[in-house]
PDB file of C-alpha atoms in Angstrom:
ATOM      1  CA  UNK A   1       0.000   0.000   0.000  1.00  0.00           C
ATOM      2  CA  UNK A   2       1.191   3.497  -0.888  1.00  0.00           C
ATOM      3  CA  UNK A   3      -0.089   6.693   0.649  1.00  0.00           C
ATOM      4  CA  UNK A   4       0.131  10.346  -0.354  1.00  0.00           C
ATOM      5  CA  UNK A   5      -0.922  13.291   1.820  1.00  0.00           C
ATOM      6  CA  UNK A   6      -1.084  16.869   0.522  1.00  0.00           C
ATOM      7  CA  UNK A   7      -2.840  20.202   0.976  1.00  0.00           C
ATOM      8  CA  UNK A   8      -5.175  21.456  -1.748  1.00  0.00           C
ATOM      9  CA  UNK A   9      -4.066  24.864  -3.071  1.00  0.00           C
ATOM     10  CA  UNK A  10      -6.714  25.396  -5.771  1.00  0.00           C
ATOM     11  CA  UNK A  11      -8.699  28.510  -4.699  1.00  0.00           C
ATOM     12  CA  UNK A  12     -12.011  26.763  -5.404  1.00  0.00           C
ATOM     13  CA  UNK A  13     -10.926  23.442  -3.925  1.00  0.00           C
ATOM     14  CA  UNK A  14     -11.471  20.073  -5.548  1.00  0.00           C
ATOM     15  CA  UNK A  15     -14.369  21.087  -7.806  1.00  0.00           C
ATOM     16  CA  UNK A  16     -15.659  19.344 -10.943  1.00  0.00           C
ATOM     17  CA  UNK A  17     -12.891  20.202 -13.412  1.00  0.00           C
ATOM     18  CA  UNK A  18      -9.841  19.195 -11.325  1.00  0.00           C
ATOM     19  CA  UNK A  19     -11.732  16.236  -9.883  1.00  0.00           C
ATOM     20  CA  UNK A  20     -12.461  15.024 -13.421  1.00  0.00           C
ATOM     21  CA  UNK A  21      -8.737  15.139 -14.250  1.00  0.00           C
ATOM     22  CA  UNK A  22      -7.749  12.965 -11.308  1.00  0.00           C
ATOM     23  CA  UNK A  23     -10.664  10.530 -11.652  1.00  0.00           C
ATOM     24  CA  UNK A  24      -9.796  10.055 -15.333  1.00  0.00           C
ATOM     25  CA  UNK A  25      -6.188   9.328 -14.372  1.00  0.00           C
ATOM     26  CA  UNK A  26      -7.233   6.995 -11.533  1.00  0.00           C
ATOM     27  CA  UNK A  27      -9.443   5.003 -13.905  1.00  0.00           C
ATOM     28  CA  UNK A  28      -6.364   3.985 -15.917  1.00  0.00           C
ATOM     29  CA  UNK A  29      -5.113   1.764 -13.086  1.00  0.00           C
ATOM     30  CA  UNK A  30      -6.204  -1.604 -11.692  1.00  0.00           C
ATOM     31  CA  UNK A  31      -5.355  -0.860  -8.059  1.00  0.00           C
ATOM     32  CA  UNK A  32      -7.874   0.449  -5.544  1.00  0.00           C
ATOM     33  CA  UNK A  33      -7.485   4.195  -4.992  1.00  0.00           C
ATOM     34  CA  UNK A  34      -9.227   5.986  -2.135  1.00  0.00           C
ATOM     35  CA  UNK A  35      -9.167   9.700  -1.311  1.00  0.00           C
ATOM     36  CA  UNK A  36      -9.903  11.080   2.153  1.00  0.00           C
ATOM     37  CA  UNK A  37     -10.727  14.657   3.116  1.00  0.00           C
ATOM     38  CA  UNK A  38      -8.780  14.788   6.377  1.00  0.00           C
ATOM     39  CA  UNK A  39     -10.852  17.736   7.638  1.00  0.00           C
ATOM     40  CA  UNK A  40     -14.165  15.848   7.514  1.00  0.00           C
ATOM     41  CA  UNK A  41     -12.608  12.361   7.672  1.00  0.00           C
ATOM     42  CA  UNK A  42     -14.780  11.280   4.717  1.00  0.00           C
ATOM     43  CA  UNK A  43     -13.424   8.836   2.135  1.00  0.00           C
ATOM     44  CA  UNK A  44     -14.358   8.207  -1.494  1.00  0.00           C
ATOM     45  CA  UNK A  45     -13.338   6.019  -4.419  1.00  0.00           C
ATOM     46  CA  UNK A  46     -11.034   8.200  -6.538  1.00  0.00           C
ATOM     47  CA  UNK A  47     -12.303   6.495  -9.700  1.00  0.00           C
ATOM     48  CA  UNK A  48     -15.802   7.956  -9.168  1.00  0.00           C
ATOM     49  CA  UNK A  49     -16.259  11.646  -9.959  1.00  0.00           C
ATOM     50  CA  UNK A  50     -19.517  11.880  -8.034  1.00  0.00           C
ATOM     51  CA  UNK A  51     -17.963  10.229  -4.966  1.00  0.00           C
ATOM     52  CA  UNK A  52     -15.017  12.635  -5.035  1.00  0.00           C
ATOM     53  CA  UNK A  53     -17.285  15.682  -5.331  1.00  0.00           C
ATOM     54  CA  UNK A  54     -19.275  14.610  -2.249  1.00  0.00           C
ATOM     55  CA  UNK A  55     -16.131  15.068  -0.125  1.00  0.00           C
ATOM     56  CA  UNK A  56     -16.423  18.861  -0.379  1.00  0.00           C
ATOM     57  CA  UNK A  57     -12.658  19.426  -0.424  1.00  0.00           C
ATOM     58  CA  UNK A  58     -11.874  23.147  -0.144  1.00  0.00           C
ATOM     59  CA  UNK A  59      -8.686  25.174  -0.462  1.00  0.00           C
ATOM     60  CA  UNK A  60      -6.223  24.412   2.366  1.00  0.00           C
ATOM     61  CA  UNK A  61      -7.934  21.098   3.205  1.00  0.00           C
ATOM     62  CA  UNK A  62      -5.563  18.176   3.671  1.00  0.00           C
ATOM     63  CA  UNK A  63      -6.229  15.086   1.543  1.00  0.00           C
ATOM     64  CA  UNK A  64      -4.817  11.578   1.751  1.00  0.00           C
ATOM     65  CA  UNK A  65      -4.813   9.237  -1.235  1.00  0.00           C
ATOM     66  CA  UNK A  66      -4.230   5.523  -0.638  1.00  0.00           C
ATOM     67  CA  UNK A  67      -3.220   3.105  -3.383  1.00  0.00           C
ATOM     68  CA  UNK A  68      -3.523  -0.656  -2.959  1.00  0.00           C
ATOM     69  CA  UNK A  69      -2.811  -3.169  -5.710  1.00  0.00           C
ATOM     70  CA  UNK A  70      -0.378  -4.423  -8.317  1.00  0.00           C
ATOM     71  CA  UNK A  71       0.181  -1.094 -10.085  1.00  0.00           C
ATOM     72  CA  UNK A  72       0.091   1.150  -7.009  1.00  0.00           C
ATOM     73  CA  UNK A  73       3.565   2.597  -7.673  1.00  0.00           C
ATOM     74  CA  UNK A  74       2.722   3.667 -11.223  1.00  0.00           C
ATOM     75  CA  UNK A  75      -0.712   4.907 -10.126  1.00  0.00           C
ATOM     76  CA  UNK A  76       0.683   7.059  -7.318  1.00  0.00           C
ATOM     77  CA  UNK A  77       3.190   8.631  -9.699  1.00  0.00           C
ATOM     78  CA  UNK A  78       0.485   9.327 -12.297  1.00  0.00           C
ATOM     79  CA  UNK A  79      -1.968  10.817  -9.809  1.00  0.00           C
ATOM     80  CA  UNK A  80       0.722  12.987  -8.205  1.00  0.00           C
ATOM     81  CA  UNK A  81       1.733  14.288 -11.631  1.00  0.00           C
ATOM     82  CA  UNK A  82      -1.878  15.226 -12.493  1.00  0.00           C
ATOM     83  CA  UNK A  83      -2.397  16.907  -9.112  1.00  0.00           C
ATOM     84  CA  UNK A  84       0.721  19.031  -9.607  1.00  0.00           C
ATOM     85  CA  UNK A  85       0.220  19.740 -13.337  1.00  0.00           C
ATOM     86  CA  UNK A  86      -3.255  21.142 -12.696  1.00  0.00           C
ATOM     87  CA  UNK A  87      -2.082  23.088  -9.620  1.00  0.00           C
ATOM     88  CA  UNK A  88      -4.382  21.218  -7.269  1.00  0.00           C
ATOM     89  CA  UNK A  89      -1.466  20.649  -4.867  1.00  0.00           C
ATOM     90  CA  UNK A  90       2.136  21.956  -4.673  1.00  0.00           C
TER      91      UNK A  90
END
């Protein structure tokens, strides 16, 4: 299992557009990928846009993403790249 924790810097938070980028990336991988809003302690499947949006992640909220499965290393690298490229996290 791999784990990534970061703070959201997007001024609007994890809204539909950035969430769609990371859910599209997450869907490329076989491993299970879960995202948690550490402020509310709610967790969602990162492969489901609607689930991610229900977390209500806002700017400066801490998120944790957990990867579990055969391609977890590649998945964590891909997700981290998307998060940084779209300025969702630093």
